[in-house]
Amino acid sequence: MHKQKLSFELTIFNGLAELPKEMRVLMSEAVAARKNAYAPYSHFQVGAAVLLENGKIVIGNNQENASYPSGLCAERVAVFQAGALYPGVPITSVAITATSKNHVVDTPAAPCGNCRQAILEYENRQKKPITLYLMGETGKVIQCNAVADILPLGFDSSFLR
Ligand code: THU
């Protein structure tokens, strides 16, 4: 037997002002999107903005439901919408931000496991990494270079033969 260590690199920006302009624009779209979240149960509003290789930006926000599991996270709303509108166009980056009516979200909002799995499918299909930019409502922004980095040992289509 042997042991294996996995590691990956993050880039931490001290705030929005430090981001490259294109990503600042993308994050500002995510901030605008989060304002339209339908989150009457959690009061936790998430916005996501997807940048495509053709330059288009597609947004999403969380859509909750009185039957809680029937709701959907912002990231999947955005990524599925991008897939529906621009099939086959690779995704370059996804900006994610969250705010809450109950407290100040000063920690970067990381996608849940289901959203990581869903975005990984797109990353694998396009064979190009998707960069993620994660932010709370204020504070630092974390850049992840690939979804696979934050979902190691992921399940993918190679198992289904
Ligand atoms: N939520 C997202 O939109 N994205 C995530 O990655 C985590 C959670 C939403 C789902 C639900 O509407 C609320 O945040 C609280 O879980």
Tab-separated table of N, CA and C and ligand atoms in Angstrom:
chain	number	residue	atom	x	y	z
A	1	MET	N	0.831	-1.196	0.000
A	1	MET	CA	0.000	0.000	0.000
A	1	MET	C	0.867	1.248	0.000
A	2	HIS	N	0.277	2.309	-0.375
A	2	HIS	CA	0.985	3.580	-0.267
A	2	HIS	C	-0.030	4.676	0.012
A	3	LYS	N	0.480	5.780	0.472
A	3	LYS	CA	-0.420	6.914	0.744
A	3	LYS	C	-0.205	7.986	-0.311
A	4	GLN	N	-1.275	8.713	-0.530
A	4	GLN	CA	-1.201	9.750	-1.554
A	4	GLN	C	-1.767	11.033	-0.973
A	5	LYS	N	-1.080	12.123	-1.231
A	5	LYS	CA	-1.613	13.415	-0.769
A	5	LYS	C	-2.120	14.184	-1.969
A	6	LEU	N	-3.282	14.765	-1.837
A	6	LEU	CA	-3.810	15.585	-2.914
A	6	LEU	C	-3.681	17.044	-2.499
A	7	SER	N	-3.360	17.889	-3.457
A	7	SER	CA	-3.333	19.314	-3.113
A	7	SER	C	-3.774	20.131	-4.320
A	8	PHE	N	-4.242	21.308	-4.060
A	8	PHE	CA	-4.606	22.204	-5.146
A	8	PHE	C	-4.402	23.634	-4.673
A	9	GLU	N	-4.361	24.538	-5.661
A	9	GLU	CA	-4.026	25.921	-5.342
A	9	GLU	C	-5.261	26.815	-5.445
A	10	LEU	N	-5.384	27.732	-4.504
A	10	LEU	CA	-6.420	28.764	-4.550
A	10	LEU	C	-5.726	30.110	-4.688
A	11	THR	N	-6.403	31.059	-5.299
A	11	THR	CA	-5.904	32.443	-5.272
A	11	THR	C	-6.894	33.248	-4.443
A	12	ILE	N	-6.364	33.978	-3.472
A	12	ILE	CA	-7.240	34.764	-2.589
A	12	ILE	C	-7.057	36.251	-2.906
A	13	PHE	N	-8.128	36.872	-3.301
A	13	PHE	CA	-8.113	38.326	-3.525
A	13	PHE	C	-8.665	38.992	-2.271
A	14	ASN	N	-8.061	40.098	-1.883
A	14	ASN	CA	-8.496	40.743	-0.636
A	14	ASN	C	-9.849	41.433	-0.753
A	15	GLY	N	-10.305	41.624	-1.944
A	15	GLY	CA	-11.610	42.262	-2.153
A	15	GLY	C	-11.868	42.378	-3.638
A	16	LEU	N	-13.069	42.822	-3.966
A	16	LEU	CA	-13.477	42.951	-5.363
A	16	LEU	C	-12.512	43.789	-6.194
A	17	ALA	N	-11.971	44.836	-5.558
A	17	ALA	CA	-11.111	45.778	-6.278
A	17	ALA	C	-9.863	45.093	-6.830
A	18	GLU	N	-9.457	44.008	-6.210
A	18	GLU	CA	-8.232	43.313	-6.655
A	18	GLU	C	-8.473	42.391	-7.852
A	19	LEU	N	-9.735	42.113	-8.157
A	19	LEU	CA	-10.042	41.177	-9.245
A	19	LEU	C	-9.734	41.798	-10.602
A	20	PRO	N	-9.333	40.981	-11.581
A	20	PRO	CA	-9.227	41.511	-12.945
A	20	PRO	C	-10.594	42.043	-13.391
A	21	LYS	N	-10.580	43.057	-14.273
A	21	LYS	CA	-11.835	43.760	-14.605
A	21	LYS	C	-12.948	42.808	-15.057
A	22	GLU	N	-12.612	41.859	-15.944
A	22	GLU	CA	-13.642	40.954	-16.484
A	22	GLU	C	-14.332	40.169	-15.362
A	23	MET	N	-13.564	39.799	-14.348
A	23	MET	CA	-14.129	39.012	-13.248
A	23	MET	C	-14.907	39.894	-12.267
A	24	ARG	N	-14.479	41.153	-12.196
A	24	ARG	CA	-15.237	42.112	-11.373
A	24	ARG	C	-16.626	42.313	-11.982
A	25	VAL	N	-16.658	42.408	-13.299
A	25	VAL	CA	-17.942	42.548	-14.003
A	25	VAL	C	-18.791	41.304	-13.769
A	26	LEU	N	-18.160	40.128	-13.885
A	26	LEU	CA	-18.904	38.869	-13.694
A	26	LEU	C	-19.465	38.794	-12.278
A	27	MET	N	-18.643	39.165	-11.302
A	27	MET	CA	-19.113	39.116	-9.909
A	27	MET	C	-20.223	40.141	-9.686
A	28	SER	N	-20.145	41.290	-10.357
A	28	SER	CA	-21.212	42.276	-10.157
A	28	SER	C	-22.530	41.761	-10.743
A	29	GLU	N	-22.457	40.932	-11.770
A	29	GLU	CA	-23.674	40.289	-12.310
A	29	GLU	C	-24.239	39.295	-11.289
A	30	ALA	N	-23.347	38.603	-10.605
A	30	ALA	CA	-23.790	37.637	-9.578
A	30	ALA	C	-24.426	38.379	-8.401
A	31	VAL	N	-23.856	39.531	-8.049
A	31	VAL	CA	-24.417	40.346	-6.962
A	31	VAL	C	-25.823	40.811	-7.347
A	32	ALA	N	-25.977	41.263	-8.596
A	32	ALA	CA	-27.302	41.706	-9.057
A	32	ALA	C	-28.275	40.523	-9.048
A	33	ALA	N	-27.791	39.374	-9.460
A	33	ALA	CA	-28.662	38.182	-9.539
A	33	ALA	C	-29.137	37.759	-8.160
A	34	ARG	N	-28.288	37.880	-7.175
A	34	ARG	CA	-28.643	37.377	-5.835
A	34	ARG	C	-29.803	38.187	-5.252
A	35	LYS	N	-29.948	39.423	-5.716
A	35	LYS	CA	-31.049	40.266	-5.215
A	35	LYS	C	-32.405	39.714	-5.637
A	36	ASN	N	-32.424	38.939	-6.714
A	36	ASN	CA	-33.695	38.379	-7.204
A	36	ASN	C	-33.898	36.930	-6.795
A	37	ALA	N	-33.077	36.463	-5.865
A	37	ALA	CA	-33.268	35.091	-5.377
A	37	ALA	C	-34.644	34.978	-4.735
A	38	TYR	N	-35.219	33.789	-4.827
A	38	TYR	CA	-36.484	33.518	-4.128
A	38	TYR	C	-36.122	32.625	-2.947
A	39	ALA	N	-35.905	33.273	-1.795
A	39	ALA	CA	-35.402	32.537	-0.624
A	39	ALA	C	-36.199	32.894	0.634
A	40	PRO	N	-37.533	32.709	0.591
A	40	PRO	CA	-38.344	33.111	1.743
A	40	PRO	C	-38.164	32.203	2.952
A	41	TYR	N	-37.560	31.036	2.775
A	41	TYR	CA	-37.440	30.087	3.878
A	41	TYR	C	-36.085	30.213	4.577
A	42	SER	N	-35.014	30.249	3.788
A	42	SER	CA	-33.674	30.326	4.406
A	42	SER	C	-33.231	31.769	4.623
A	43	HIS	N	-33.825	32.697	3.871
A	43	HIS	CA	-33.372	34.097	3.867
A	43	HIS	C	-31.912	34.210	3.457
A	44	PHE	N	-31.407	33.188	2.774
A	44	PHE	CA	-30.018	33.147	2.304
A	44	PHE	C	-30.076	33.245	0.783
A	45	GLN	N	-29.611	34.375	0.277
A	45	GLN	CA	-29.771	34.648	-1.153
A	45	GLN	C	-28.448	34.479	-1.875
A	46	VAL	N	-28.474	33.623	-2.873
A	46	VAL	CA	-27.251	33.312	-3.615
A	46	VAL	C	-27.420	33.757	-5.064
A	47	GLY	N	-26.365	34.324	-5.617
A	47	GLY	CA	-26.366	34.699	-7.031
A	47	GLY	C	-25.185	34.036	-7.717
A	48	ALA	N	-25.393	33.623	-8.947
A	48	ALA	CA	-24.305	33.026	-9.727
A	48	ALA	C	-24.319	33.634	-11.113
A	49	ALA	N	-23.131	33.857	-11.665
A	49	ALA	CA	-23.023	34.363	-13.033
A	49	ALA	C	-22.007	33.507	-13.775
A	50	VAL	N	-22.449	33.001	-14.914
A	50	VAL	CA	-21.638	32.095	-15.730
A	50	VAL	C	-21.112	32.871	-16.932
A	51	LEU	N	-19.796	32.840	-17.132
A	51	LEU	CA	-19.203	33.463	-18.328
A	51	LEU	C	-18.884	32.355	-19.331
A	52	LEU	N	-19.399	32.533	-20.542
A	52	LEU	CA	-19.190	31.531	-21.591
A	52	LEU	C	-18.068	31.965	-22.529
A	53	GLU	N	-17.556	30.992	-23.255
A	53	GLU	CA	-16.449	31.278	-24.170
A	53	GLU	C	-16.843	32.253	-25.277
A	54	ASN	N	-18.152	32.343	-25.564
A	54	ASN	CA	-18.617	33.301	-26.577
A	54	ASN	C	-18.842	34.701	-25.994
A	55	GLY	N	-18.467	34.892	-24.720
A	55	GLY	CA	-18.561	36.212	-24.089
A	55	GLY	C	-19.888	36.477	-23.398
A	56	LYS	N	-20.861	35.589	-23.591
A	56	LYS	CA	-22.172	35.796	-22.959
A	56	LYS	C	-22.093	35.503	-21.463
A	57	ILE	N	-22.914	36.216	-20.698
A	57	ILE	CA	-23.037	35.970	-19.260
A	57	ILE	C	-24.461	35.496	-18.997
A	58	VAL	N	-24.584	34.390	-18.263
A	58	VAL	CA	-25.894	33.842	-17.912
A	58	VAL	C	-25.972	33.785	-16.393
A	59	ILE	N	-27.053	34.311	-15.838
A	59	ILE	CA	-27.141	34.378	-14.380
A	59	ILE	C	-28.164	33.385	-13.807
A	60	GLY	N	-28.035	33.171	-12.509
A	60	GLY	CA	-29.009	32.342	-11.802
A	60	GLY	C	-29.046	32.745	-10.342
A	61	ASN	N	-30.106	32.363	-9.660
A	61	ASN	CA	-30.196	32.600	-8.220
A	61	ASN	C	-30.991	31.456	-7.607
A	62	ASN	N	-30.900	31.306	-6.291
A	62	ASN	CA	-31.590	30.169	-5.686
A	62	ASN	C	-33.099	30.364	-5.727
A	63	GLN	N	-33.784	29.274	-5.993
A	63	GLN	CA	-35.237	29.256	-6.120
A	63	GLN	C	-35.757	28.220	-5.136
A	64	GLU	N	-36.294	28.703	-4.027
A	64	GLU	CA	-36.734	27.788	-2.974
A	64	GLU	C	-38.180	27.350	-3.198
A	65	ASN	N	-38.593	26.389	-2.377
A	65	ASN	CA	-39.938	25.828	-2.506
A	65	ASN	C	-40.431	25.433	-1.127
A	66	ALA	N	-41.741	25.545	-0.900
A	66	ALA	CA	-42.327	25.145	0.377
A	66	ALA	C	-42.001	23.684	0.679
A	67	SER	N	-41.880	22.879	-0.367
A	67	SER	CA	-41.350	21.518	-0.220
A	67	SER	C	-39.846	21.640	-0.438
A	68	TYR	N	-39.100	21.825	0.634
A	68	TYR	CA	-37.701	22.285	0.567
A	68	TYR	C	-36.829	21.622	-0.517
A	69	PRO	N	-36.854	20.284	-0.634
A	69	PRO	CA	-35.940	19.674	-1.618
A	69	PRO	C	-36.295	19.997	-3.063
A	70	SER	N	-37.481	20.547	-3.296
A	70	SER	CA	-37.860	20.879	-4.669
A	70	SER	C	-37.208	22.170	-5.160
A	71	GLY	N	-36.605	22.926	-4.272
A	71	GLY	CA	-35.914	24.147	-4.683
A	71	GLY	C	-34.591	23.822	-5.362
A	72	LEU	N	-33.952	24.851	-5.897
A	72	LEU	CA	-32.664	24.635	-6.575
A	72	LEU	C	-31.685	25.762	-6.250
A	73	CYS	N	-30.424	25.387	-6.141
A	73	CYS	CA	-29.353	26.357	-5.850
A	73	CYS	C	-29.097	27.266	-7.050
A	74	ALA	N	-28.547	28.423	-6.745
A	74	ALA	CA	-28.235	29.429	-7.767
A	74	ALA	C	-27.290	28.892	-8.846
A	75	GLU	N	-26.288	28.150	-8.417
A	75	GLU	CA	-25.270	27.677	-9.366
A	75	GLU	C	-25.886	26.773	-10.425
A	76	ARG	N	-26.780	25.866	-9.976
A	76	ARG	CA	-27.374	24.949	-10.954
A	76	ARG	C	-28.390	25.666	-11.830
A	77	VAL	N	-29.127	26.620	-11.260
A	77	VAL	CA	-30.049	27.405	-12.091
A	77	VAL	C	-29.242	28.068	-13.216
A	78	ALA	N	-28.100	28.656	-12.873
A	78	ALA	CA	-27.300	29.403	-13.858
A	78	ALA	C	-26.654	28.474	-14.889
A	79	VAL	N	-26.044	27.412	-14.406
A	79	VAL	CA	-25.310	26.531	-15.315
A	79	VAL	C	-26.276	25.771	-16.241
A	80	PHE	N	-27.407	25.338	-15.698
A	80	PHE	CA	-28.381	24.634	-16.549
A	80	PHE	C	-28.988	25.603	-17.570
A	81	GLN	N	-29.210	26.827	-17.150
A	81	GLN	CA	-29.734	27.844	-18.075
A	81	GLN	C	-28.720	28.097	-19.191
A	82	ALA	N	-27.423	28.154	-18.832
A	82	ALA	CA	-26.375	28.354	-19.849
A	82	ALA	C	-26.368	27.179	-20.820
A	83	GLY	N	-26.507	25.966	-20.284
A	83	GLY	CA	-26.525	24.778	-21.145
A	83	GLY	C	-27.738	24.765	-22.060
A	84	ALA	N	-28.848	25.301	-21.548
A	84	ALA	CA	-30.080	25.319	-22.348
A	84	ALA	C	-30.010	26.386	-23.442
A	85	LEU	N	-29.441	27.535	-23.103
A	85	LEU	CA	-29.404	28.645	-24.063
A	85	LEU	C	-28.281	28.500	-25.081
A	86	TYR	N	-27.136	28.008	-24.617
A	86	TYR	CA	-25.944	27.938	-25.480
A	86	TYR	C	-25.343	26.541	-25.441
A	87	PRO	N	-26.059	25.562	-25.959
A	87	PRO	CA	-25.554	24.185	-25.869
A	87	PRO	C	-24.196	24.046	-26.559
A	88	GLY	N	-23.283	23.393	-25.872
A	88	GLY	CA	-21.973	23.126	-26.473
A	88	GLY	C	-20.979	24.265	-26.348
A	89	VAL	N	-21.411	25.426	-25.866
A	89	VAL	CA	-20.464	26.539	-25.699
A	89	VAL	C	-19.774	26.375	-24.331
A	90	PRO	N	-18.446	26.270	-24.331
A	90	PRO	CA	-17.762	26.028	-23.052
A	90	PRO	C	-17.946	27.160	-22.042
A	91	ILE	N	-17.958	26.771	-20.785
A	91	ILE	CA	-18.029	27.724	-19.674
A	91	ILE	C	-16.602	28.068	-19.260
A	92	THR	N	-16.333	29.360	-19.173
A	92	THR	CA	-14.997	29.807	-18.770
A	92	THR	C	-14.914	29.935	-17.252
A	93	SER	N	-15.882	30.654	-16.672
A	93	SER	CA	-15.837	30.950	-15.236
A	93	SER	C	-17.247	31.039	-14.677
A	94	VAL	N	-17.327	30.839	-13.362
A	94	VAL	CA	-18.594	31.043	-12.640
A	94	VAL	C	-18.283	31.880	-11.393
A	95	ALA	N	-18.999	32.993	-11.238
A	95	ALA	CA	-18.879	33.815	-10.027
A	95	ALA	C	-20.070	33.523	-9.129
A	96	ILE	N	-19.798	33.358	-7.836
A	96	ILE	CA	-20.851	32.991	-6.876
A	96	ILE	C	-20.758	33.937	-5.675
A	97	THR	N	-21.910	34.425	-5.241
A	97	THR	CA	-21.927	35.310	-4.072
A	97	THR	C	-23.203	35.065	-3.268
A	98	ALA	N	-23.130	35.331	-1.971
A	98	ALA	CA	-24.299	35.075	-1.120
A	98	ALA	C	-24.458	36.186	-0.092
A	99	THR	N	-25.695	36.412	0.271
A	99	THR	CA	-26.015	37.353	1.335
A	99	THR	C	-27.133	36.729	2.169
A	100	SER	N	-27.337	37.253	3.368
A	100	SER	CA	-28.381	36.695	4.220
A	100	SER	C	-29.130	37.822	4.896
A	101	LYS	N	-30.410	37.586	5.109
A	101	LYS	CA	-31.192	38.588	5.842
A	101	LYS	C	-30.926	38.448	7.334
A	102	ASN	N	-30.256	37.370	7.757
A	102	ASN	CA	-30.064	37.092	9.188
A	102	ASN	C	-28.694	37.486	9.731
A	103	HIS	N	-27.696	37.541	8.849
A	103	HIS	CA	-26.333	37.857	9.315
A	103	HIS	C	-25.502	38.356	8.142
A	104	VAL	N	-24.359	38.932	8.456
A	104	VAL	CA	-23.477	39.406	7.384
A	104	VAL	C	-22.641	38.225	6.887
A	105	VAL	N	-22.731	37.958	5.602
A	105	VAL	CA	-21.946	36.848	5.039
A	105	VAL	C	-20.587	37.402	4.602
A	106	ASP	N	-19.591	37.217	5.469
A	106	ASP	CA	-18.262	37.755	5.157
A	106	ASP	C	-17.273	36.643	4.793
A	107	THR	N	-17.816	35.433	4.580
A	107	THR	CA	-16.993	34.295	4.151
A	107	THR	C	-17.403	33.946	2.724
A	108	PRO	N	-16.440	33.672	1.843
A	108	PRO	CA	-16.806	33.312	0.465
A	108	PRO	C	-17.750	32.114	0.420
A	109	ALA	N	-18.801	32.237	-0.381
A	109	ALA	CA	-19.824	31.191	-0.464
A	109	ALA	C	-19.340	30.096	-1.415
A	110	ALA	N	-19.125	28.921	-0.867
A	110	ALA	CA	-18.653	27.796	-1.686
A	110	ALA	C	-19.848	26.977	-2.151
A	111	PRO	N	-19.793	26.480	-3.378
A	111	PRO	CA	-20.926	25.690	-3.880
A	111	PRO	C	-21.113	24.394	-3.092
A	112	CYS	N	-22.369	23.990	-2.926
A	112	CYS	CA	-22.666	22.745	-2.203
A	112	CYS	C	-22.199	21.546	-3.037
A	113	GLY	N	-22.222	20.401	-2.441
A	113	GLY	CA	-21.754	19.185	-3.114
A	113	GLY	C	-22.517	18.885	-4.398
A	114	ASN	N	-23.841	19.054	-4.357
A	114	ASN	CA	-24.639	18.793	-5.563
A	114	ASN	C	-24.244	19.731	-6.694
A	115	CYS	N	-23.994	20.992	-6.356
A	115	CYS	CA	-23.614	21.955	-7.398
A	115	CYS	C	-22.217	21.653	-7.939
A	116	ARG	N	-21.314	21.239	-7.065
A	116	ARG	CA	-19.973	20.853	-7.546
A	116	ARG	C	-20.103	19.726	-8.559
A	117	GLN	N	-20.917	18.730	-8.214
A	117	GLN	CA	-21.121	17.585	-9.106
A	117	GLN	C	-21.714	18.049	-10.432
A	118	ALA	N	-22.693	18.932	-10.365
A	118	ALA	CA	-23.363	19.397	-11.590
A	118	ALA	C	-22.402	20.191	-12.473
A	119	ILE	N	-21.588	21.047	-11.862
A	119	ILE	CA	-20.672	21.864	-12.678
A	119	ILE	C	-19.528	20.991	-13.213
A	120	LEU	N	-19.147	19.987	-12.420
A	120	LEU	CA	-18.082	19.064	-12.870
A	120	LEU	C	-18.472	18.376	-14.180
A	121	GLU	N	-19.748	18.047	-14.313
A	121	GLU	CA	-20.228	17.413	-15.551
A	121	GLU	C	-19.893	18.296	-16.762
A	122	TYR	N	-20.107	19.612	-16.603
A	122	TYR	CA	-19.817	20.547	-17.705
A	122	TYR	C	-18.312	20.623	-17.939
A	123	GLU	N	-17.558	20.659	-16.852
A	123	GLU	CA	-16.094	20.743	-16.973
A	123	GLU	C	-15.554	19.516	-17.714
A	124	ASN	N	-16.077	18.347	-17.359
A	124	ASN	CA	-15.615	17.121	-18.014
A	124	ASN	C	-16.013	17.087	-19.478
A	125	ARG	N	-17.241	17.504	-19.762
A	125	ARG	CA	-17.729	17.498	-21.146
A	125	ARG	C	-16.895	18.398	-22.031
A	126	GLN	N	-16.567	19.579	-21.529
A	126	GLN	CA	-15.855	20.558	-22.356
A	126	GLN	C	-14.347	20.350	-22.345
A	127	LYS	N	-13.888	19.473	-21.457
A	127	LYS	CA	-12.453	19.159	-21.347
A	127	LYS	C	-11.597	20.409	-21.143
A	128	LYS	N	-12.183	21.392	-20.489
A	128	LYS	CA	-11.439	22.614	-20.146
A	128	LYS	C	-11.870	23.004	-18.749
A	129	PRO	N	-10.932	23.407	-17.903
A	129	PRO	CA	-11.313	23.748	-16.525
A	129	PRO	C	-12.218	24.972	-16.452
A	130	ILE	N	-13.075	24.978	-15.441
A	130	ILE	CA	-13.948	26.125	-15.166
A	130	ILE	C	-13.403	26.809	-13.924
A	131	THR	N	-13.111	28.092	-14.036
A	131	THR	CA	-12.614	28.846	-12.889
A	131	THR	C	-13.790	29.345	-12.064
A	132	LEU	N	-13.690	29.179	-10.758
A	132	LEU	CA	-14.754	29.652	-9.866
A	132	LEU	C	-14.254	30.848	-9.067
A	133	TYR	N	-15.123	31.823	-8.888
A	133	TYR	CA	-14.834	32.981	-8.025
A	133	TYR	C	-15.895	33.004	-6.937
A	134	LEU	N	-15.493	32.887	-5.705
A	134	LEU	CA	-16.422	32.748	-4.579
A	134	LEU	C	-16.326	33.961	-3.666
A	135	MET	N	-17.488	34.513	-3.319
A	135	MET	CA	-17.501	35.690	-2.447
A	135	MET	C	-18.717	35.631	-1.516
A	136	GLY	N	-18.608	36.225	-0.349
A	136	GLY	CA	-19.772	36.442	0.498
A	136	GLY	C	-20.480	37.679	-0.032
A	137	GLU	N	-20.966	38.517	0.886
A	137	GLU	CA	-21.510	39.780	0.390
A	137	GLU	C	-20.451	40.863	0.458
A	138	THR	N	-19.396	40.554	1.153
A	138	THR	CA	-18.296	41.487	1.316
A	138	THR	C	-17.041	40.657	1.570
A	139	GLY	N	-15.899	41.298	1.559
A	139	GLY	CA	-14.671	40.604	1.947
A	139	GLY	C	-13.951	39.942	0.798
A	140	LYS	N	-13.146	38.941	1.157
A	140	LYS	CA	-12.239	38.363	0.170
A	140	LYS	C	-12.968	37.521	-0.871
A	141	VAL	N	-12.273	37.338	-1.987
A	141	VAL	CA	-12.789	36.520	-3.082
A	141	VAL	C	-11.799	35.379	-3.301
A	142	ILE	N	-12.318	34.168	-3.330
A	142	ILE	CA	-11.458	33.001	-3.563
A	142	ILE	C	-11.611	32.551	-5.013
A	143	GLN	N	-10.479	32.355	-5.659
A	143	GLN	CA	-10.485	31.797	-7.017
A	143	GLN	C	-10.042	30.334	-6.973
A	144	CYS	N	-10.885	29.455	-7.502
A	144	CYS	CA	-10.524	28.036	-7.664
A	144	CYS	C	-10.283	27.808	-9.152
A	145	ASN	N	-9.242	27.094	-9.479
A	145	ASN	CA	-8.877	26.958	-10.889
A	145	ASN	C	-9.658	25.890	-11.641
A	146	ALA	N	-10.313	25.005	-10.926
A	146	ALA	CA	-11.088	23.938	-11.572
A	146	ALA	C	-12.075	23.370	-10.567
A	147	VAL	N	-13.215	22.920	-11.067
A	147	VAL	CA	-14.197	22.288	-10.177
A	147	VAL	C	-13.646	20.967	-9.646
A	148	ALA	N	-12.898	20.259	-10.499
A	148	ALA	CA	-12.323	18.972	-10.074
A	148	ALA	C	-11.449	19.144	-8.831
A	149	ASP	N	-10.838	20.312	-8.690
A	149	ASP	CA	-9.992	20.572	-7.507
A	149	ASP	C	-10.804	20.471	-6.218
A	150	ILE	N	-12.053	20.975	-6.266
A	150	ILE	CA	-12.840	20.994	-5.025
A	150	ILE	C	-13.838	19.826	-4.958
A	151	LEU	N	-13.698	18.902	-5.905
A	151	LEU	CA	-14.476	17.657	-5.828
A	151	LEU	C	-13.558	16.496	-6.217
A	152	PRO	N	-12.529	16.262	-5.403
A	152	PRO	CA	-11.603	15.186	-5.747
A	152	PRO	C	-12.301	13.826	-5.651
A	153	LEU	N	-11.796	12.877	-6.407
A	153	LEU	CA	-12.390	11.528	-6.480
A	153	LEU	C	-13.867	11.609	-6.900
A	154	GLY	N	-14.158	12.514	-7.792
A	154	GLY	CA	-15.537	12.727	-8.225
A	154	GLY	C	-16.065	11.567	-9.064
A	155	PHE	N	-17.376	11.475	-9.097
A	155	PHE	CA	-18.036	10.461	-9.920
A	155	PHE	C	-18.297	11.065	-11.290
A	156	ASP	N	-17.951	10.309	-12.340
A	156	ASP	CA	-18.194	10.834	-13.678
A	156	ASP	C	-18.639	9.728	-14.635
A	157	SER	N	-18.830	10.115	-15.888
A	157	SER	CA	-19.423	9.192	-16.863
A	157	SER	C	-18.535	7.993	-17.165
A	158	SER	N	-17.257	8.074	-16.807
A	158	SER	CA	-16.361	6.948	-17.116
A	158	SER	C	-16.774	5.681	-16.357
A	159	PHE	N	-17.557	5.850	-15.276
A	159	PHE	CA	-18.016	4.673	-14.528
A	159	PHE	C	-19.193	3.984	-15.214
A	160	LEU	N	-19.826	4.684	-16.134
A	160	LEU	CA	-21.077	4.194	-16.719
A	160	LEU	C	-20.823	3.652	-18.128
A	161	ARG	N	-20.253	2.472	-18.196
A	161	ARG	CA	-19.991	1.902	-19.524
A	161	ARG	C	-20.751	0.627	-19.736
B	1	THU	N1	-27.741	27.511	-1.877
B	1	THU	C1	-27.308	27.867	-3.107
B	1	THU	O1	-28.002	28.534	-3.876
B	1	THU	N2	-26.074	27.445	-3.474
B	1	THU	C2	-25.262	26.670	-2.703
B	1	THU	O2	-24.232	26.215	-3.184
B	1	THU	C3	-25.613	26.406	-1.321
B	1	THU	C4	-27.000	26.739	-0.916
B	1	THU	C5	-29.092	27.929	-1.490
B	1	THU	C6	-30.071	26.788	-1.380
B	1	THU	C7	-31.087	27.342	-0.426
B	1	THU	O3	-32.032	28.107	-1.156
B	1	THU	C8	-30.292	28.281	0.473
B	1	THU	O4	-29.078	28.542	-0.221
B	1	THU	C9	-29.977	27.717	1.833
B	1	THU	O5	-29.401	26.460	1.750
